[in-house]
Structure formats: C-alpha cells, structure tokens
Amino acid sequence: MNQLKPHIEVENLTMGFGDFVVQRDISFTVNRGDIFIIMGGSGCGKSTLLRHLIGLQRPQEGRVLYAGESYWDAEPDDKERLKRRFGVLFQSGALWSSMTLAENVALPLEEYTDLPAEKIKEIVSLKLSLVGLSGFEEYYPSELSGGMKKRAGLARAMALDPDILFFDEPSSGLDPISARLMDDLILELRDSLGATFVIVTHELASILAIGSNSIFLDADARTMIAGGDPKKLLAESKNAKVHNFLTRGRE
C-alpha cells in the first residue's frame, strides 16, 4: 500500500556547526501519507533538522533520501528538481507584507512555471479556497489575523502541488481554537491531497491529535531517543524524558 512506502529516509545524520555537534547518528523513515512530528525540548535541534531536510544546511555526516534519491549527493539540477517537490511553511508565515495574498501565493508559480497569468490566477484562487481564504485575494498580510496568515502561508506552500509539506511550528502564537482549526486543516489536506507532512512542533495537543509518526530529539544525549506514533509513545515509552514531555510532567 502507498502509505507504507518510504517517502523520506534519513541515514546516520550528524548535524553541527564547526566542532559543535547539535545531533548525531539520527536515522528514521517518513512513509508516504505520514504526519511526521519532530519533537523535543527547547534547543534540541528540531528546526536545524528541518533545515537539513529542505536543503538549507548540509549535514556533517549521513544522507537524506527522497524516494531513494540522495539529496546531498545529487547534482545541482537534480537538487532543484527534488526541491520542487517540497512546500515549506515557516514559523511566521513569511508572507511579503507589500504583496496581497494573491500575489504572495502566485510568487512560486511565476518563478518556477511558464503558466499564463489567467491560469495562475485560477490556481491561486483554488489554493486560497483550500485553506478557507476564498475572497481574501486582495487583502494584505497586515489585514489578517495570526491564524489567517498561517493559512495564507500554507496556500503559498501548496502552490506548486508539492508531495511533501514541511511546517515549522504551525500552531505557534495561535489561540487554542485557531490551533485546533490548523490541525483539522492539516488532516483534511493530508486526506484530500495525499501529501506527506513533516512538522516541527512542541504543541502537545497537536502532536497527539494529528501525529502518525515521530522522532524525539534529546538536547543532552544529542541524538534521537525515541520514535514512532506519539500516542503509542505516550502509552508505552519507559523513557522518563519522553514521558514527561508527552504528559507535561502531570503524571
């Protein structure tokens, strides 16, 4: 079945800056259709791992494979081809404040395709409607709430129909209701688009509500100390750090 096929494979990854090692010997597999959570305490290297996965930072050791193809061993043209399959939602949404929502979402289409303006406009409207922002095409980011900005950033991340979406703290700064709506949207998009999601988050409610697979990075050991379905880790993990993180120390 499709969802059991490896989409991303990370092999013996070591991340660092000069002589300082952030995390070492990390290996895990993200299957197609996973909502894969990268979790751990502050300063453990979650966002650093995300940068390695999306091609912004080269690992000191190890490989990152997409459907069996090694990203960091690929030729420049092949790297660009692989990156076209990614959609990225940064923590702030990273929208251009001087552009309308339509112009923000259209940007990757104008940059990477030869589509005519009318077709781009049609795709932009579709992407905004998918995230519940139909009719907001001419709004500027400053006119939106935090949750709407996140959804607009998600619409732009989906502009090129990627099969892998990477999110850095999608619920950060949102009120509980908006955070829940974001979780629901991620589940809907996974089911309707068949995309794979890789999400950095420390939001416990989101981790347990939407995560189907995960790794737990430990800042002290500087490696991953657990992996698997977060709900199963909550029920079965004997590691005190993992258990305390997933219960927030309430048990």
Tab-separated table of C-alpha atoms in Angstrom:
chain	number	residue	atom	x	y	z
A	1	MET	CA	0.000	0.000	0.000
A	2	ASN	CA	1.130	3.541	-0.797
A	3	GLN	CA	1.263	4.821	2.746
A	4	LEU	CA	3.785	2.139	3.706
A	5	LYS	CA	6.293	3.248	1.077
A	6	PRO	CA	9.242	5.290	2.401
A	7	HIS	CA	8.994	8.893	1.258
A	8	ILE	CA	11.973	10.263	3.205
A	9	GLU	CA	14.819	8.211	4.659
A	10	VAL	CA	17.405	9.770	6.950
A	11	GLU	CA	20.524	7.665	7.472
A	12	ASN	CA	23.077	8.259	10.238
A	13	LEU	CA	22.672	12.042	10.105
A	14	THR	CA	25.021	14.222	12.161
A	15	MET	CA	24.302	17.958	12.343
A	16	GLY	CA	26.598	20.617	13.693
A	17	PHE	CA	28.314	23.964	13.341
A	18	GLY	CA	32.083	23.614	13.125
A	19	ASP	CA	33.203	21.483	16.072
A	20	PHE	CA	29.861	21.795	17.860
A	21	VAL	CA	27.577	18.788	17.306
A	22	VAL	CA	23.846	19.522	17.558
A	23	GLN	CA	22.609	15.943	16.993
A	24	ARG	CA	24.398	12.774	15.882
A	25	ASP	CA	23.582	9.381	14.356
A	26	ILE	CA	19.940	10.157	13.553
A	27	SER	CA	18.131	7.583	11.406
A	28	PHE	CA	14.411	7.455	10.652
A	29	THR	CA	11.890	6.866	7.872
A	30	VAL	CA	8.911	9.021	6.910
A	31	ASN	CA	6.326	6.990	4.990
A	32	ARG	CA	4.019	8.384	2.321
A	33	GLY	CA	0.963	9.979	3.911
A	34	ASP	CA	2.585	10.342	7.336
A	35	ILE	CA	2.038	13.348	9.525
A	36	PHE	CA	5.531	13.104	10.941
A	37	ILE	CA	6.335	15.088	14.097
A	38	ILE	CA	9.830	16.289	15.029
A	39	MET	CA	9.645	16.905	18.776
A	40	GLY	CA	11.840	17.509	21.786
A	41	GLY	CA	12.693	20.209	24.315
A	42	SER	CA	13.963	23.687	23.515
A	43	GLY	CA	17.393	23.828	21.901
A	44	CYS	CA	17.496	20.168	20.861
A	45	GLY	CA	17.857	20.901	17.127
A	46	LYS	CA	14.324	20.466	15.756
A	47	SER	CA	14.459	23.444	13.393
A	48	THR	CA	18.067	22.604	12.494
A	49	LEU	CA	16.911	19.157	11.378
A	50	LEU	CA	14.173	20.759	9.299
A	51	ARG	CA	16.769	22.942	7.543
A	52	HIS	CA	18.764	19.812	6.690
A	53	LEU	CA	15.653	18.156	5.258
A	54	ILE	CA	14.722	21.080	2.987
A	55	GLY	CA	18.230	21.621	1.658
A	56	LEU	CA	19.221	24.760	3.576
A	57	GLN	CA	22.018	23.170	5.601
A	58	ARG	CA	24.409	20.373	4.650
A	59	PRO	CA	24.865	17.561	7.194
A	60	GLN	CA	28.295	16.859	8.638
A	61	GLU	CA	27.653	13.166	8.046
A	62	GLY	CA	24.864	10.951	6.740
A	63	ARG	CA	22.303	11.041	3.954
A	64	VAL	CA	18.784	12.319	3.291
A	65	LEU	CA	16.944	10.316	0.629
A	66	TYR	CA	13.708	11.214	-1.163
A	67	ALA	CA	12.068	8.128	-2.698
A	68	GLY	CA	15.523	6.538	-2.649
A	69	GLU	CA	17.371	9.519	-4.185
A	70	SER	CA	20.110	11.094	-2.040
A	71	TYR	CA	19.569	14.863	-1.904
A	72	TRP	CA	23.054	15.914	-0.802
A	73	ASP	CA	24.761	13.609	-3.329
A	74	ALA	CA	22.672	14.910	-6.239
A	75	GLU	CA	23.824	17.264	-8.979
A	76	PRO	CA	22.614	20.891	-8.695
A	77	ASP	CA	19.876	20.423	-11.318
A	78	ASP	CA	18.637	17.304	-9.546
A	79	LYS	CA	18.621	19.138	-6.205
A	80	GLU	CA	16.392	21.805	-7.753
A	81	ARG	CA	14.091	19.125	-9.167
A	82	LEU	CA	13.790	17.491	-5.743
A	83	LYS	CA	13.150	20.840	-4.034
A	84	ARG	CA	10.270	21.483	-6.408
A	85	ARG	CA	8.501	18.642	-4.592
A	86	PHE	CA	8.720	20.489	-1.257
A	87	GLY	CA	6.353	23.047	0.212
A	88	VAL	CA	7.567	24.925	3.293
A	89	LEU	CA	5.574	26.881	5.882
A	90	PHE	CA	7.924	28.877	8.073
A	91	GLN	CA	7.041	29.788	11.639
A	92	SER	CA	5.967	33.361	10.911
A	93	GLY	CA	4.192	32.513	7.655
A	94	ALA	CA	6.933	34.575	5.902
A	95	LEU	CA	4.496	36.478	3.706
A	96	TRP	CA	5.677	39.553	1.807
A	97	SER	CA	3.955	42.460	3.563
A	98	SER	CA	3.904	44.643	0.433
A	99	MET	CA	2.032	41.997	-1.591
A	100	THR	CA	-1.598	40.918	-1.487
A	101	LEU	CA	-2.417	37.315	-0.603
A	102	ALA	CA	-2.966	36.551	-4.281
A	103	GLU	CA	0.436	38.000	-5.179
A	104	ASN	CA	2.115	36.050	-2.362
A	105	VAL	CA	0.609	32.736	-3.462
A	106	ALA	CA	1.324	33.464	-7.130
A	107	LEU	CA	5.024	34.096	-6.482
A	108	PRO	CA	6.288	30.473	-6.775
A	109	LEU	CA	4.090	29.917	-9.834
A	110	GLU	CA	5.533	32.968	-11.560
A	111	GLU	CA	9.066	31.983	-10.559
A	112	TYR	CA	9.032	28.301	-11.489
A	113	THR	CA	6.402	27.869	-14.212
A	114	ASP	CA	5.536	29.344	-17.627
A	115	LEU	CA	1.817	29.366	-16.919
A	116	PRO	CA	-0.214	32.272	-18.309
A	117	ALA	CA	-1.488	34.911	-15.874
A	118	GLU	CA	-5.098	33.729	-16.120
A	119	LYS	CA	-4.147	30.155	-15.191
A	120	ILE	CA	-2.027	31.394	-12.264
A	121	LYS	CA	-4.971	33.445	-11.025
A	122	GLU	CA	-7.173	30.348	-11.192
A	123	ILE	CA	-4.662	28.238	-9.225
A	124	VAL	CA	-4.206	30.990	-6.611
A	125	SER	CA	-7.970	31.133	-6.022
A	126	LEU	CA	-8.091	27.347	-5.676
A	127	LYS	CA	-5.235	27.237	-3.151
A	128	LEU	CA	-6.738	30.031	-1.063
A	129	SER	CA	-10.125	28.295	-1.078
A	130	LEU	CA	-8.469	25.056	0.110
A	131	VAL	CA	-7.298	26.849	3.265
A	132	GLY	CA	-10.567	28.703	3.840
A	133	LEU	CA	-9.452	32.084	2.464
A	134	SER	CA	-11.620	32.364	-0.635
A	135	GLY	CA	-12.459	36.025	-1.226
A	136	PHE	CA	-9.331	37.301	0.553
A	137	GLU	CA	-7.188	37.518	-2.596
A	138	GLU	CA	-6.739	41.298	-2.426
A	139	TYR	CA	-6.077	41.516	1.311
A	140	TYR	CA	-2.617	42.378	2.620
A	141	PRO	CA	-0.967	40.345	5.428
A	142	SER	CA	-1.350	43.274	7.867
A	143	GLU	CA	-5.132	42.972	7.490
A	144	LEU	CA	-5.206	39.342	8.636
A	145	SER	CA	-5.259	37.556	11.985
A	146	GLY	CA	-2.379	35.287	13.003
A	147	GLY	CA	-4.306	32.161	12.045
A	148	MET	CA	-5.226	33.582	8.646
A	149	LYS	CA	-1.586	34.488	7.957
A	150	LYS	CA	-0.571	30.900	8.724
A	151	ARG	CA	-3.243	29.591	6.359
A	152	ALA	CA	-2.146	32.020	3.653
A	153	GLY	CA	1.441	30.800	4.099
A	154	LEU	CA	0.139	27.253	3.731
A	155	ALA	CA	-1.662	28.183	0.499
A	156	ARG	CA	1.619	29.525	-0.896
A	157	ALA	CA	3.466	26.380	0.259
A	158	MET	CA	0.960	24.328	-1.761
A	159	ALA	CA	1.176	26.488	-4.905
A	160	LEU	CA	3.343	24.055	-6.884
A	161	ASP	CA	1.427	20.938	-5.748
A	162	PRO	CA	4.273	19.518	-3.619
A	163	ASP	CA	4.042	15.971	-2.351
A	164	ILE	CA	5.886	16.822	0.896
A	165	LEU	CA	4.952	19.769	3.129
A	166	PHE	CA	7.323	20.940	5.866
A	167	PHE	CA	5.957	23.068	8.726
A	168	ASP	CA	7.916	24.878	11.427
A	169	GLU	CA	5.659	25.403	14.474
A	170	PRO	CA	2.385	25.834	12.526
A	171	SER	CA	0.366	26.481	15.720
A	172	SER	CA	2.890	28.808	17.393
A	173	GLY	CA	1.285	32.060	18.524
A	174	LEU	CA	-2.258	30.890	17.775
A	175	ASP	CA	-5.093	30.765	20.300
A	176	PRO	CA	-6.392	27.247	21.133
A	177	ILE	CA	-9.337	27.451	18.716
A	178	SER	CA	-7.187	28.651	15.793
A	179	ALA	CA	-4.586	25.982	16.606
A	180	ARG	CA	-7.285	23.299	16.511
A	181	LEU	CA	-8.539	24.633	13.171
A	182	MET	CA	-4.994	24.429	11.808
A	183	ASP	CA	-4.743	20.800	12.964
A	184	ASP	CA	-8.076	19.999	11.290
A	185	LEU	CA	-6.884	21.672	8.087
A	186	ILE	CA	-3.669	19.619	8.045
A	187	LEU	CA	-5.675	16.390	8.418
A	188	GLU	CA	-8.067	17.446	5.635
A	189	LEU	CA	-5.212	18.289	3.283
A	190	ARG	CA	-3.390	15.042	4.030
A	191	ASP	CA	-6.541	13.080	3.221
A	192	SER	CA	-7.565	15.081	0.138
A	193	LEU	CA	-4.142	15.677	-1.424
A	194	GLY	CA	-2.357	12.512	-0.283
A	195	ALA	CA	0.622	14.653	0.776
A	196	THR	CA	3.221	13.790	3.412
A	197	PHE	CA	3.670	16.279	6.258
A	198	VAL	CA	6.802	16.838	8.360
A	199	ILE	CA	6.076	19.139	11.299
A	200	VAL	CA	8.308	20.685	13.938
A	201	THR	CA	6.173	21.431	16.979
A	202	HIS	CA	6.153	21.464	20.770
A	203	GLU	CA	2.351	21.827	20.964
A	204	LEU	CA	1.239	18.716	22.821
A	205	ALA	CA	-2.408	18.881	21.723
A	206	SER	CA	-1.335	18.971	18.058
A	207	ILE	CA	1.238	16.213	18.471
A	208	LEU	CA	-1.334	13.811	19.889
A	209	ALA	CA	-4.215	14.936	17.647
A	210	ILE	CA	-2.565	14.672	14.236
A	211	GLY	CA	0.806	12.900	14.536
A	212	SER	CA	1.006	9.437	12.977
A	213	ASN	CA	4.783	9.050	13.365
A	214	SER	CA	7.548	10.962	15.141
A	215	ILE	CA	11.056	11.246	16.491
A	216	PHE	CA	12.103	12.692	19.825
A	217	LEU	CA	15.402	14.608	19.884
A	218	ASP	CA	17.243	14.971	23.195
A	219	ALA	CA	19.454	18.015	23.813
A	220	ASP	CA	21.578	16.264	26.464
A	221	ALA	CA	22.251	12.998	24.617
A	222	ARG	CA	22.449	14.916	21.308
A	223	THR	CA	20.651	12.169	19.443
A	224	MET	CA	17.135	10.809	18.979
A	225	ILE	CA	15.962	8.765	21.950
A	226	ALA	CA	12.520	7.640	20.712
A	227	GLY	CA	10.452	7.274	17.568
A	228	GLY	CA	7.037	6.089	16.451
A	229	ASP	CA	3.372	7.025	16.791
A	230	PRO	CA	3.214	9.739	19.518
A	231	LYS	CA	0.096	8.197	21.058
A	232	LYS	CA	1.886	4.859	21.338
A	233	LEU	CA	4.934	6.581	22.863
A	234	LEU	CA	2.657	8.241	25.413
A	235	ALA	CA	1.169	4.883	26.376
A	236	GLU	CA	4.286	2.720	26.258
A	237	SER	CA	7.540	4.711	26.474
A	238	LYS	CA	9.673	3.887	29.507
A	239	ASN	CA	11.975	6.867	28.886
A	240	ALA	CA	11.333	9.483	31.572
A	241	LYS	CA	12.164	12.435	29.291
A	242	VAL	CA	9.791	11.285	26.580
A	243	HIS	CA	7.044	10.502	29.083
A	244	ASN	CA	7.430	13.837	30.869
A	245	PHE	CA	7.353	15.709	27.566
A	246	LEU	CA	4.180	13.932	26.403
A	247	THR	CA	2.411	14.383	29.755
A	248	ARG	CA	3.954	17.803	30.539
A	249	GLY	CA	5.037	16.256	33.829
A	250	ARG	CA	1.445	15.842	35.048
A	251	GLU	CA	1.832	12.109	35.749
